[in-house]
Amino acid sequence: MDNKYDIAIIGTGPAGLSAAINSKIRNKSIILFGIRDLSNKLVKAPKINNYLGFYDFTGQQLKDQFQKHIDYMNIDIVTEKINAVYAMGSYFTLMVNEKMYEAKSVIIATGMEHTKSLKGEEEFLGRGVGYCATCDAPLYRGKTVTIIGYNKEAEEEANYVAELTNKLYYVPMYEGNYSIKENIEIVKDKPVEIRGEDRVKDIVMKNKDIATDGVFILKDSVAPNQLVPGIEMQNGHIKVDIDMKTNIQGCFAAGDCVGKPYQYIKAAGQGQIAALNAVAYLDSLK
Amino acid sequence: MVQEIKDVDFTKTLEEASTPIVVDFWASWCGPCKMLAPVIDEISEELDDKVKFLKLNVDENPVTSTQYRVASIPTVMVFKGGKVVDTLVGFRPKEAIKGVIEKHI
């Protein structure tokens, strides 16, 4: 017995939770990564009538039912954000900044990010554009960096990066009070395009341009092919077969991240398929 | 086996090679590089004799990394006849990297 989890599940929406309960029923050691609210999309839903067995429910009520279910099964949520999942061959390494976890199989249930990528974002990825400021900050020692933050957590990363860089711009994509250090310049403007030649040179905003060496875009979740390097995509979704297998052995995916329709019970069903096939995969390793 | 290479020996090693050369550009502070190292080690064992495997620390060897315009690490480059024939930027699963290298054997 080693210290690797049997199954690591990333995401606490219906797909991830259904994968978690089914893995637990099959007596596998699991680790579940997500948020305390389970799913931001779920708690925002005003009325749900298409989840079999639960009708006339608000999203919040359905969330409470899901929470009771996982509590009953003694399933805990680890509220850490996974930056990357590396397929090492016979196992997976999951990175949370400097910390890491190991699992024999992985189920990706991260949902869909609805915000579109910026013009130039994909073109300059790895050439000035990044999604994990704390990971790549040492590359920008003494340089100018811009962080485009979509949530409060981005502020913490900005405060850390500001210790290394010469100049840091923070572009908040949300309203609120920003608890960031004094030497960080807040830019309340809308980013339009990232430009450069070899590497990033500047960001075009609605009202002005900012010269910058690096741009970090910090959202709730990164695109699956950033999260799992080497995973095969199809039309913006993770490519899976009918068993919810991806192109990487031992890596499964379920829910919105594998394609439409974006519905709760479809996600839960796929989470179950993914879990059962992950169990079959684990058994085949013995 | 993966050998450490430095700026001073790089050109000479490329010129003298009779097999394809795989170079892993890395740095000690780069998380994905640490993940990639054991993967490259495994591939080097499996393709022993057919391919020469090298690793180059970009912090200590700026000449080579600038010459080959390494802007993000890890970067894995495959050289054949002294020229770059394939470049992989970022971590990739073992089978994906091995597949790319095997194309050039």
mmCIF file of C-alpha atoms in Angstrom:
data_model
loop_
_atom_site.group_PDB
_atom_site.id
_atom_site.type_symbol
_atom_site.label_atom_id
_atom_site.label_comp_id
_atom_site.label_asym_id
_atom_site.label_seq_id
_atom_site.Cartn_x
_atom_site.Cartn_y
_atom_site.Cartn_z
ATOM 1 C CA MET A 1 0.000 0.000 0.000
ATOM 2 C CA ASP A 2 1.513 3.334 -0.982
ATOM 3 C CA ASN A 3 0.299 6.852 -0.221
ATOM 4 C CA LYS A 4 -1.290 7.492 -3.603
ATOM 5 C CA TYR A 5 -5.040 8.026 -3.707
ATOM 6 C CA ASP A 6 -6.950 5.634 -5.951
ATOM 7 C CA ILE A 7 -8.990 8.402 -7.541
ATOM 8 C CA ALA A 8 -8.557 12.185 -7.505
ATOM 9 C CA ILE A 9 -11.706 14.048 -8.512
ATOM 10 C CA ILE A 10 -11.418 17.672 -9.583
ATOM 11 C CA GLY A 11 -14.670 19.602 -9.295
ATOM 12 C CA THR A 12 -17.610 19.630 -6.865
ATOM 13 C CA GLY A 13 -20.483 20.176 -9.275
ATOM 14 C CA PRO A 14 -22.974 17.345 -9.918
ATOM 15 C CA ALA A 15 -20.466 15.402 -12.057
ATOM 16 C CA GLY A 16 -17.698 15.472 -9.459
ATOM 17 C CA LEU A 17 -20.006 14.679 -6.528
ATOM 18 C CA SER A 18 -21.653 11.783 -8.336
ATOM 19 C CA ALA A 19 -18.199 10.462 -9.217
ATOM 20 C CA ALA A 20 -17.176 10.820 -5.561
ATOM 21 C CA ILE A 21 -20.127 8.927 -4.065
ATOM 22 C CA ASN A 22 -19.841 6.116 -6.605
ATOM 23 C CA SER A 23 -16.087 5.779 -6.041
ATOM 24 C CA LYS A 24 -16.666 5.715 -2.288
ATOM 25 C CA ILE A 25 -19.382 3.056 -2.601
ATOM 26 C CA ARG A 26 -16.831 0.940 -4.468
ATOM 27 C CA ASN A 27 -14.475 1.336 -1.526
ATOM 28 C CA LYS A 28 -11.756 3.342 -3.263
ATOM 29 C CA SER A 29 -9.616 5.940 -1.524
ATOM 30 C CA ILE A 30 -10.566 9.277 -3.004
ATOM 31 C CA ILE A 31 -9.659 12.934 -2.774
ATOM 32 C CA LEU A 32 -12.162 15.522 -3.933
ATOM 33 C CA PHE A 33 -11.085 19.048 -4.878
ATOM 34 C CA GLY A 34 -13.615 21.866 -5.107
ATOM 35 C CA ILE A 35 -15.278 24.791 -3.382
ATOM 36 C CA ARG A 36 -17.410 25.069 -0.265
ATOM 37 C CA ASP A 37 -20.433 26.225 -2.301
ATOM 38 C CA LEU A 38 -20.025 23.072 -4.470
ATOM 39 C CA SER A 39 -20.836 24.912 -7.697
ATOM 40 C CA ASN A 40 -21.332 28.624 -8.333
ATOM 41 C CA LYS A 41 -23.670 27.838 -11.225
ATOM 42 C CA LEU A 42 -25.828 25.581 -9.071
ATOM 43 C CA VAL A 43 -26.391 28.060 -6.225
ATOM 44 C CA LYS A 44 -27.366 30.734 -8.727
ATOM 45 C CA ALA A 45 -30.114 28.671 -10.424
ATOM 46 C CA PRO A 46 -33.537 30.141 -9.547
ATOM 47 C CA LYS A 47 -35.721 27.091 -10.321
ATOM 48 C CA ILE A 48 -34.982 23.492 -11.314
ATOM 49 C CA ASN A 49 -37.641 21.137 -12.687
ATOM 50 C CA ASN A 50 -35.609 18.730 -14.793
ATOM 51 C CA TYR A 51 -33.736 16.802 -12.097
ATOM 52 C CA LEU A 52 -35.590 13.493 -11.723
ATOM 53 C CA GLY A 53 -36.934 13.067 -8.195
ATOM 54 C CA PHE A 54 -36.475 16.704 -7.181
ATOM 55 C CA TYR A 55 -38.954 19.208 -8.630
ATOM 56 C CA ASP A 56 -39.713 22.821 -7.904
ATOM 57 C CA PHE A 57 -36.289 23.168 -6.268
ATOM 58 C CA THR A 58 -34.071 26.205 -6.200
ATOM 59 C CA GLY A 59 -30.399 25.680 -6.988
ATOM 60 C CA GLN A 60 -29.617 26.413 -3.352
ATOM 61 C CA GLN A 61 -32.025 23.669 -2.183
ATOM 62 C CA LEU A 62 -30.549 21.124 -4.573
ATOM 63 C CA LYS A 63 -27.084 22.100 -3.378
ATOM 64 C CA ASP A 64 -28.177 21.490 0.236
ATOM 65 C CA GLN A 65 -29.393 18.000 -0.745
ATOM 66 C CA PHE A 66 -26.069 17.258 -2.449
ATOM 67 C CA GLN A 67 -24.220 18.478 0.653
ATOM 68 C CA LYS A 68 -26.285 16.241 2.953
ATOM 69 C CA HIS A 69 -25.581 13.288 0.673
ATOM 70 C CA ILE A 70 -21.801 13.698 0.721
ATOM 71 C CA ASP A 71 -21.839 14.373 4.480
ATOM 72 C CA TYR A 72 -23.763 11.122 4.969
ATOM 73 C CA MET A 73 -21.085 9.311 2.925
ATOM 74 C CA ASN A 74 -18.282 11.009 4.910
ATOM 75 C CA ILE A 75 -16.828 12.654 1.835
ATOM 76 C CA ASP A 76 -14.746 15.760 2.510
ATOM 77 C CA ILE A 77 -13.970 18.524 0.074
ATOM 78 C CA VAL A 78 -10.420 19.808 -0.191
ATOM 79 C CA THR A 79 -10.823 23.496 -1.029
ATOM 80 C CA GLU A 80 -7.517 23.875 -2.816
ATOM 81 C CA LYS A 81 -7.198 24.901 -6.415
ATOM 82 C CA ILE A 82 -5.399 22.469 -8.681
ATOM 83 C CA ASN A 83 -3.042 24.280 -11.040
ATOM 84 C CA ALA A 84 -1.970 21.327 -13.113
ATOM 85 C CA VAL A 85 -2.335 17.573 -13.468
ATOM 86 C CA TYR A 86 0.694 15.730 -14.821
ATOM 87 C CA ALA A 87 0.353 12.292 -16.383
ATOM 88 C CA MET A 88 3.534 10.592 -15.185
ATOM 89 C CA GLY A 89 2.850 7.286 -16.926
ATOM 90 C CA SER A 90 1.480 4.916 -14.283
ATOM 91 C CA TYR A 91 0.148 7.666 -11.970
ATOM 92 C CA PHE A 92 -0.781 11.351 -11.828
ATOM 93 C CA THR A 93 0.704 14.277 -9.928
ATOM 94 C CA LEU A 94 -1.682 17.085 -8.997
ATOM 95 C CA MET A 95 -0.077 20.428 -8.215
ATOM 96 C CA VAL A 96 -1.421 23.044 -5.808
ATOM 97 C CA ASN A 97 1.204 25.778 -6.044
ATOM 98 C CA GLU A 98 4.151 24.203 -4.204
ATOM 99 C CA LYS A 99 2.167 21.322 -2.768
ATOM 100 C CA MET A 100 1.392 18.113 -4.608
ATOM 101 C CA TYR A 101 -0.859 15.085 -4.430
ATOM 102 C CA GLU A 102 -0.562 11.751 -6.190
ATOM 103 C CA ALA A 103 -3.330 9.553 -7.538
ATOM 104 C CA LYS A 104 -3.534 6.458 -9.693
ATOM 105 C CA SER A 105 -6.467 7.829 -11.678
ATOM 106 C CA VAL A 106 -8.094 11.213 -12.186
ATOM 107 C CA ILE A 107 -11.611 12.397 -12.985
ATOM 108 C CA ILE A 108 -11.861 15.889 -14.445
ATOM 109 C CA ALA A 109 -15.215 17.523 -13.612
ATOM 110 C CA THR A 110 -14.318 21.188 -13.782
ATOM 111 C CA GLY A 111 -17.352 22.479 -15.667
ATOM 112 C CA MET A 112 -17.124 25.087 -18.388
ATOM 113 C CA GLU A 113 -15.638 28.529 -18.157
ATOM 114 C CA HIS A 114 -18.017 30.831 -19.990
ATOM 115 C CA THR A 115 -15.739 33.834 -20.258
ATOM 116 C CA LYS A 116 -14.107 33.934 -23.656
ATOM 117 C CA SER A 117 -10.360 34.131 -23.990
ATOM 118 C CA LEU A 118 -8.794 37.467 -24.879
ATOM 119 C CA LYS A 119 -7.504 38.161 -28.347
ATOM 120 C CA GLY A 120 -3.841 37.117 -28.343
ATOM 121 C CA GLU A 121 -4.208 35.029 -25.162
ATOM 122 C CA GLU A 122 -3.694 31.665 -26.842
ATOM 123 C CA GLU A 123 -1.177 32.993 -29.349
ATOM 124 C CA PHE A 124 1.183 34.204 -26.599
ATOM 125 C CA LEU A 125 0.595 31.413 -24.116
ATOM 126 C CA GLY A 126 4.031 30.388 -22.814
ATOM 127 C CA ARG A 127 5.533 33.475 -24.419
ATOM 128 C CA GLY A 128 4.456 35.972 -21.798
ATOM 129 C CA VAL A 129 0.922 34.776 -21.058
ATOM 130 C CA GLY A 130 0.360 32.418 -18.152
ATOM 131 C CA TYR A 131 -2.370 31.125 -15.847
ATOM 132 C CA CYS A 132 -0.422 30.595 -12.633
ATOM 133 C CA ALA A 133 1.303 33.729 -11.425
ATOM 134 C CA THR A 134 2.898 32.124 -8.374
ATOM 135 C CA CYS A 135 4.384 29.321 -10.504
ATOM 136 C CA ASP A 136 6.035 31.491 -13.143
ATOM 137 C CA ALA A 137 6.746 34.639 -11.122
ATOM 138 C CA PRO A 138 10.528 33.988 -10.864
ATOM 139 C CA LEU A 139 10.759 34.357 -14.675
ATOM 140 C CA TYR A 140 9.626 37.970 -14.319
ATOM 141 C CA ARG A 141 12.019 39.140 -11.620
ATOM 142 C CA GLY A 142 12.587 42.863 -12.079
ATOM 143 C CA LYS A 143 10.184 43.071 -15.009
ATOM 144 C CA THR A 144 6.733 44.521 -15.604
ATOM 145 C CA VAL A 145 3.782 42.209 -15.125
ATOM 146 C CA THR A 146 0.026 42.625 -15.481
ATOM 147 C CA ILE A 147 -2.457 40.437 -13.648
ATOM 148 C CA ILE A 148 -6.010 40.197 -14.944
ATOM 149 C CA GLY A 149 -7.971 38.912 -11.959
ATOM 150 C CA TYR A 150 -11.432 37.383 -12.165
ATOM 151 C CA ASN A 151 -11.788 36.639 -8.432
ATOM 152 C CA LYS A 152 -10.630 37.630 -4.947
ATOM 153 C CA GLU A 153 -8.004 34.862 -4.845
ATOM 154 C CA ALA A 154 -6.146 36.645 -7.629
ATOM 155 C CA GLU A 155 -5.362 39.460 -5.167
ATOM 156 C CA GLU A 156 -3.237 37.150 -3.026
ATOM 157 C CA GLU A 157 -1.249 36.071 -6.054
ATOM 158 C CA ALA A 158 -0.802 39.725 -7.045
ATOM 159 C CA ASN A 159 0.589 40.552 -3.590
ATOM 160 C CA TYR A 160 3.105 37.735 -3.899
ATOM 161 C CA VAL A 161 4.171 38.578 -7.452
ATOM 162 C CA ALA A 162 4.606 42.258 -6.513
ATOM 163 C CA GLU A 163 7.520 41.233 -4.278
ATOM 164 C CA LEU A 164 9.488 40.032 -7.293
ATOM 165 C CA THR A 165 8.522 42.345 -10.113
ATOM 166 C CA ASN A 166 9.620 45.870 -10.812
ATOM 167 C CA LYS A 167 6.089 47.014 -11.662
ATOM 168 C CA LEU A 168 2.762 45.272 -11.254
ATOM 169 C CA TYR A 169 -0.572 46.261 -12.756
ATOM 170 C CA TYR A 170 -3.758 44.684 -11.415
ATOM 171 C CA VAL A 171 -6.797 44.647 -13.674
ATOM 172 C CA PRO A 172 -9.859 43.554 -11.623
ATOM 173 C CA MET A 173 -12.656 41.968 -13.647
ATOM 174 C CA TYR A 174 -15.101 42.191 -10.727
ATOM 175 C CA GLU A 175 -16.493 44.840 -8.401
ATOM 176 C CA GLY A 176 -15.468 45.107 -4.767
ATOM 177 C CA ASN A 177 -12.796 46.239 -2.376
ATOM 178 C CA TYR A 178 -9.351 45.195 -3.458
ATOM 179 C CA SER A 179 -6.996 44.245 -0.621
ATOM 180 C CA ILE A 180 -3.712 44.601 -2.440
ATOM 181 C CA LYS A 181 -0.392 46.184 -1.630
ATOM 182 C CA GLU A 182 0.281 49.880 -2.182
ATOM 183 C CA ASN A 183 2.974 49.393 -4.818
ATOM 184 C CA ILE A 184 0.484 47.646 -7.123
ATOM 185 C CA GLU A 185 -1.273 49.871 -9.634
ATOM 186 C CA ILE A 186 -4.967 49.114 -10.087
ATOM 187 C CA VAL A 187 -6.173 49.588 -13.649
ATOM 188 C CA LYS A 188 -9.944 49.835 -13.923
ATOM 189 C CA ASP A 189 -10.268 49.255 -17.623
ATOM 190 C CA LYS A 190 -11.385 46.501 -19.972
ATOM 191 C CA PRO A 191 -8.641 44.424 -21.619
ATOM 192 C CA VAL A 192 -9.191 43.963 -25.338
ATOM 193 C CA GLU A 193 -6.080 42.394 -26.819
ATOM 194 C CA ILE A 194 -2.647 41.080 -25.883
ATOM 195 C CA ARG A 195 -0.032 42.129 -28.426
ATOM 196 C CA GLY A 196 3.583 41.350 -29.190
ATOM 197 C CA GLU A 197 5.941 39.837 -31.737
ATOM 198 C CA ASP A 198 8.177 37.124 -30.328
ATOM 199 C CA ARG A 199 6.844 37.679 -26.869
ATOM 200 C CA VAL A 200 4.230 39.812 -25.154
ATOM 201 C CA LYS A 201 4.818 43.547 -25.496
ATOM 202 C CA ASP A 202 1.632 45.240 -24.365
ATOM 203 C CA ILE A 203 -2.059 44.987 -23.571
ATOM 204 C CA VAL A 204 -4.576 47.043 -25.431
ATOM 205 C CA MET A 205 -7.293 48.304 -23.086
ATOM 206 C CA LYS A 206 -10.455 50.083 -23.982
ATOM 207 C CA ASN A 207 -9.016 53.416 -22.885
ATOM 208 C CA LYS A 208 -5.242 52.964 -23.035
ATOM 209 C CA ASP A 209 -2.348 50.583 -23.711
ATOM 210 C CA ILE A 210 -0.052 49.180 -21.033
ATOM 211 C CA ALA A 211 3.475 48.025 -21.856
ATOM 212 C CA THR A 212 4.154 44.747 -20.029
ATOM 213 C CA ASP A 213 6.530 41.777 -20.159
ATOM 214 C CA GLY A 214 4.055 39.272 -18.803
ATOM 215 C CA VAL A 215 0.300 38.832 -18.449
ATOM 216 C CA PHE A 216 -1.296 36.462 -15.975
ATOM 217 C CA ILE A 217 -4.964 35.663 -16.422
ATOM 218 C CA LEU A 218 -6.452 34.295 -13.209
ATOM 219 C CA LYS A 219 -9.922 32.723 -13.507
ATOM 220 C CA ASP A 220 -11.876 30.216 -11.388
ATOM 221 C CA SER A 221 -10.799 27.410 -13.678
ATOM 222 C CA VAL A 222 -8.343 27.194 -16.524
ATOM 223 C CA ALA A 223 -9.056 25.498 -19.828
ATOM 224 C CA PRO A 224 -8.756 21.688 -19.528
ATOM 225 C CA ASN A 225 -5.776 21.519 -21.885
ATOM 226 C CA GLN A 226 -3.932 23.924 -19.563
ATOM 227 C CA LEU A 227 -4.963 21.971 -16.491
ATOM 228 C CA VAL A 228 -3.947 18.595 -17.954
ATOM 229 C CA PRO A 229 -1.085 19.079 -20.423
ATOM 230 C CA GLY A 230 -1.450 16.663 -23.328
ATOM 231 C CA ILE A 231 -5.208 16.083 -22.992
ATOM 232 C CA GLU A 232 -7.046 15.931 -26.294
ATOM 233 C CA MET A 233 -9.790 18.489 -26.915
ATOM 234 C CA GLN A 234 -12.601 18.672 -29.427
ATOM 235 C CA ASN A 235 -14.608 21.861 -30.076
ATOM 236 C CA GLY A 236 -13.562 23.417 -26.768
ATOM 237 C CA HIS A 237 -14.452 20.343 -24.710
ATOM 238 C CA ILE A 238 -12.467 17.365 -23.443
ATOM 239 C CA LYS A 239 -12.711 14.515 -25.941
ATOM 240 C CA VAL A 240 -14.139 11.382 -24.275
ATOM 241 C CA ASP A 241 -15.532 8.065 -25.410
ATOM 242 C CA ILE A 242 -18.727 6.443 -24.165
ATOM 243 C CA ASP A 243 -16.862 5.228 -21.040
ATOM 244 C CA MET A 244 -15.786 8.829 -20.253
ATOM 245 C CA LYS A 245 -12.167 7.914 -21.056
ATOM 246 C CA THR A 246 -9.867 10.673 -22.339
ATOM 247 C CA ASN A 247 -6.830 10.094 -24.570
ATOM 248 C CA ILE A 248 -4.672 9.726 -21.417
ATOM 249 C CA GLN A 249 -4.779 6.333 -19.761
ATOM 250 C CA GLY A 250 -6.316 6.543 -16.284
ATOM 251 C CA CYS A 251 -7.747 10.018 -16.875
ATOM 252 C CA PHE A 252 -11.517 10.365 -17.164
ATOM 253 C CA ALA A 253 -13.786 13.392 -17.571
ATOM 254 C CA ALA A 254 -17.471 14.139 -16.924
ATOM 255 C CA GLY A 255 -20.051 16.915 -16.958
ATOM 256 C CA ASP A 256 -20.070 20.243 -18.785
ATOM 257 C CA CYS A 257 -16.337 20.033 -19.541
ATOM 258 C CA VAL A 258 -16.940 17.137 -21.983
ATOM 259 C CA GLY A 259 -19.717 18.806 -23.946
ATOM 260 C CA LYS A 260 -23.338 19.803 -24.266
ATOM 261 C CA PRO A 261 -26.048 19.664 -23.058
ATOM 262 C CA TYR A 262 -25.066 21.525 -19.890
ATOM 263 C CA GLN A 263 -27.531 19.868 -17.480
ATOM 264 C CA TYR A 264 -27.308 18.663 -13.856
ATOM 265 C CA ILE A 265 -28.542 15.109 -14.218
ATOM 266 C CA LYS A 266 -26.520 14.476 -17.364
ATOM 267 C CA ALA A 267 -23.441 15.613 -15.441
ATOM 268 C CA ALA A 268 -24.290 13.323 -12.510
ATOM 269 C CA GLY A 269 -24.785 10.367 -14.873
ATOM 270 C CA GLN A 270 -21.476 10.966 -16.581
ATOM 271 C CA GLY A 271 -19.743 11.330 -13.212
ATOM 272 C CA GLN A 272 -21.034 7.879 -12.317
ATOM 273 C CA ILE A 273 -19.811 6.370 -15.609
ATOM 274 C CA ALA A 274 -16.397 7.983 -15.095
ATOM 275 C CA ALA A 275 -16.154 6.651 -11.519
ATOM 276 C CA LEU A 276 -17.121 3.089 -12.443
ATOM 277 C CA ASN A 277 -14.641 3.024 -15.312
ATOM 278 C CA ALA A 278 -11.937 4.480 -13.085
ATOM 279 C CA VAL A 279 -12.664 1.603 -10.675
ATOM 280 C CA ALA A 280 -12.385 -0.901 -13.545
ATOM 281 C CA TYR A 281 -9.113 0.716 -14.597
ATOM 282 C CA LEU A 282 -7.721 0.447 -11.028
ATOM 283 C CA ASP A 283 -8.716 -3.209 -10.858
ATOM 284 C CA SER A 284 -6.903 -3.854 -14.152
ATOM 285 C CA LEU A 285 -3.675 -2.514 -12.608
ATOM 286 C CA LYS A 286 -3.513 -5.307 -10.036
ATOM 287 C CA MET B 1 20.632 8.188 -19.234
ATOM 288 C CA VAL B 2 20.246 11.974 -19.372
ATOM 289 C CA GLN B 3 23.486 13.963 -19.360
ATOM 290 C CA GLU B 4 23.890 17.543 -18.201
ATOM 291 C CA ILE B 5 25.101 19.861 -20.987
ATOM 292 C CA LYS B 6 26.479 23.407 -20.794
ATOM 293 C CA ASP B 7 26.835 26.346 -23.182
ATOM 294 C CA VAL B 8 30.508 25.610 -23.876
ATOM 295 C CA ASP B 9 29.947 22.054 -25.114
ATOM 296 C CA PHE B 10 26.613 22.499 -26.832
ATOM 297 C CA THR B 11 27.572 23.193 -30.458
ATOM 298 C CA LYS B 12 30.340 20.617 -30.448
ATOM 299 C CA THR B 13 28.067 17.932 -29.048
ATOM 300 C CA LEU B 14 25.447 18.668 -31.707
ATOM 301 C CA GLU B 15 27.985 18.480 -34.524
ATOM 302 C CA GLU B 16 29.544 15.253 -33.348
ATOM 303 C CA ALA B 17 26.310 13.369 -32.749
ATOM 304 C CA SER B 18 25.559 10.336 -34.877
ATOM 305 C CA THR B 19 22.077 9.889 -33.392
ATOM 306 C CA PRO B 20 19.165 12.303 -32.846
ATOM 307 C CA ILE B 21 19.596 14.435 -29.722
ATOM 308 C CA VAL B 22 16.839 15.344 -27.281
ATOM 309 C CA VAL B 23 17.449 18.411 -25.110
ATOM 310 C CA ASP B 24 15.344 19.157 -22.034
ATOM 311 C CA PHE B 25 15.553 22.881 -21.151
ATOM 312 C CA TRP B 26 14.819 23.281 -17.441
ATOM 313 C CA ALA B 27 15.388 25.326 -14.268
ATOM 314 C CA SER B 28 15.347 24.436 -10.590
ATOM 315 C CA TRP B 29 12.372 26.723 -9.740
ATOM 316 C CA CYS B 30 10.117 25.307 -12.484
ATOM 317 C CA GLY B 31 7.523 22.845 -11.151
ATOM 318 C CA PRO B 32 6.544 21.266 -14.466
ATOM 319 C CA CYS B 33 10.261 20.759 -15.220
ATOM 320 C CA LYS B 34 10.578 18.679 -12.058
ATOM 321 C CA MET B 35 7.621 16.598 -13.195
ATOM 322 C CA LEU B 36 9.060 16.132 -16.644
ATOM 323 C CA ALA B 37 12.520 15.009 -15.479
ATOM 324 C CA PRO B 38 11.516 11.465 -14.381
ATOM 325 C CA VAL B 39 9.416 11.095 -17.542
ATOM 326 C CA ILE B 40 12.423 11.980 -19.725
ATOM 327 C CA ASP B 41 14.577 9.624 -17.622
ATOM 328 C CA GLU B 42 12.216 6.758 -18.335
ATOM 329 C CA ILE B 43 12.109 7.488 -22.067
ATOM 330 C CA SER B 44 15.912 7.706 -22.173
ATOM 331 C CA GLU B 45 16.153 4.220 -20.666
ATOM 332 C CA GLU B 46 13.758 2.852 -23.265
ATOM 333 C CA LEU B 47 15.419 4.536 -26.245
ATOM 334 C CA ASP B 48 18.989 3.932 -25.076
ATOM 335 C CA ASP B 49 21.507 3.663 -28.018
ATOM 336 C CA LYS B 50 19.018 5.157 -30.487
ATOM 337 C CA VAL B 51 18.817 8.692 -29.079
ATOM 338 C CA LYS B 52 21.125 10.850 -26.974
ATOM 339 C CA PHE B 53 19.389 12.671 -24.084
ATOM 340 C CA LEU B 54 20.678 15.931 -22.654
ATOM 341 C CA LYS B 55 19.407 18.489 -20.172
ATOM 342 C CA LEU B 56 20.330 22.151 -20.077
ATOM 343 C CA ASN B 57 19.753 24.482 -17.119
ATOM 344 C CA VAL B 58 18.509 27.774 -18.644
ATOM 345 C CA ASP B 59 19.582 29.853 -15.609
ATOM 346 C CA GLU B 60 23.188 28.724 -15.948
ATOM 347 C CA ASN B 61 23.326 28.568 -19.751
ATOM 348 C CA PRO B 62 21.758 31.702 -21.213
ATOM 349 C CA VAL B 63 23.679 31.528 -24.512
ATOM 350 C CA THR B 64 22.103 28.322 -25.743
ATOM 351 C CA SER B 65 18.631 29.133 -24.411
ATOM 352 C CA THR B 66 18.716 32.533 -26.105
ATOM 353 C CA GLN B 67 20.073 31.090 -29.352
ATOM 354 C CA TYR B 68 17.190 28.628 -29.538
ATOM 355 C CA ARG B 69 14.710 31.225 -28.234
ATOM 356 C CA VAL B 70 13.504 29.258 -25.241
ATOM 357 C CA ALA B 71 10.774 31.513 -23.807
ATOM 358 C CA SER B 72 8.964 29.082 -21.589
ATOM 359 C CA ILE B 73 10.047 25.978 -19.752
ATOM 360 C CA PRO B 74 10.002 23.075 -19.838
ATOM 361 C CA THR B 75 10.885 22.993 -23.519
ATOM 362 C CA VAL B 76 12.021 19.777 -25.154
ATOM 363 C CA MET B 77 13.821 20.059 -28.502
ATOM 364 C CA VAL B 78 14.735 17.253 -30.847
ATOM 365 C CA PHE B 79 17.866 17.821 -32.972
ATOM 366 C CA LYS B 80 18.892 15.845 -36.010
ATOM 367 C CA GLY B 81 21.949 16.620 -38.133
ATOM 368 C CA GLY B 82 22.575 19.677 -35.958
ATOM 369 C CA LYS B 83 19.148 21.183 -36.657
ATOM 370 C CA VAL B 84 15.933 21.461 -34.611
ATOM 371 C CA VAL B 85 13.373 19.043 -36.049
ATOM 372 C CA ASP B 86 10.735 19.213 -33.290
ATOM 373 C CA THR B 87 9.919 21.421 -30.292
ATOM 374 C CA LEU B 88 7.579 20.628 -27.432
ATOM 375 C CA VAL B 89 6.701 23.464 -25.065
ATOM 376 C CA GLY B 90 5.268 22.555 -21.677
ATOM 377 C CA PHE B 91 4.776 19.247 -19.908
ATOM 378 C CA ARG B 92 3.499 16.326 -21.986
ATOM 379 C CA PRO B 93 2.589 12.781 -20.998
ATOM 380 C CA LYS B 94 5.251 10.152 -21.563
ATOM 381 C CA GLU B 95 3.637 8.481 -24.570
ATOM 382 C CA ALA B 96 3.178 11.836 -26.351
ATOM 383 C CA ILE B 97 6.851 12.760 -25.969
ATOM 384 C CA LYS B 98 8.071 9.307 -26.872
ATOM 385 C CA GLY B 99 5.896 9.339 -30.001
ATOM 386 C CA VAL B 100 7.417 12.615 -31.188
ATOM 387 C CA ILE B 101 10.977 11.386 -30.576
ATOM 388 C CA GLU B 102 10.387 8.048 -32.284
ATOM 389 C CA LYS B 103 9.356 9.832 -35.485
ATOM 390 C CA HIS B 104 12.971 10.923 -35.879
ATOM 391 C CA ILE B 105 14.744 7.620 -35.255
#
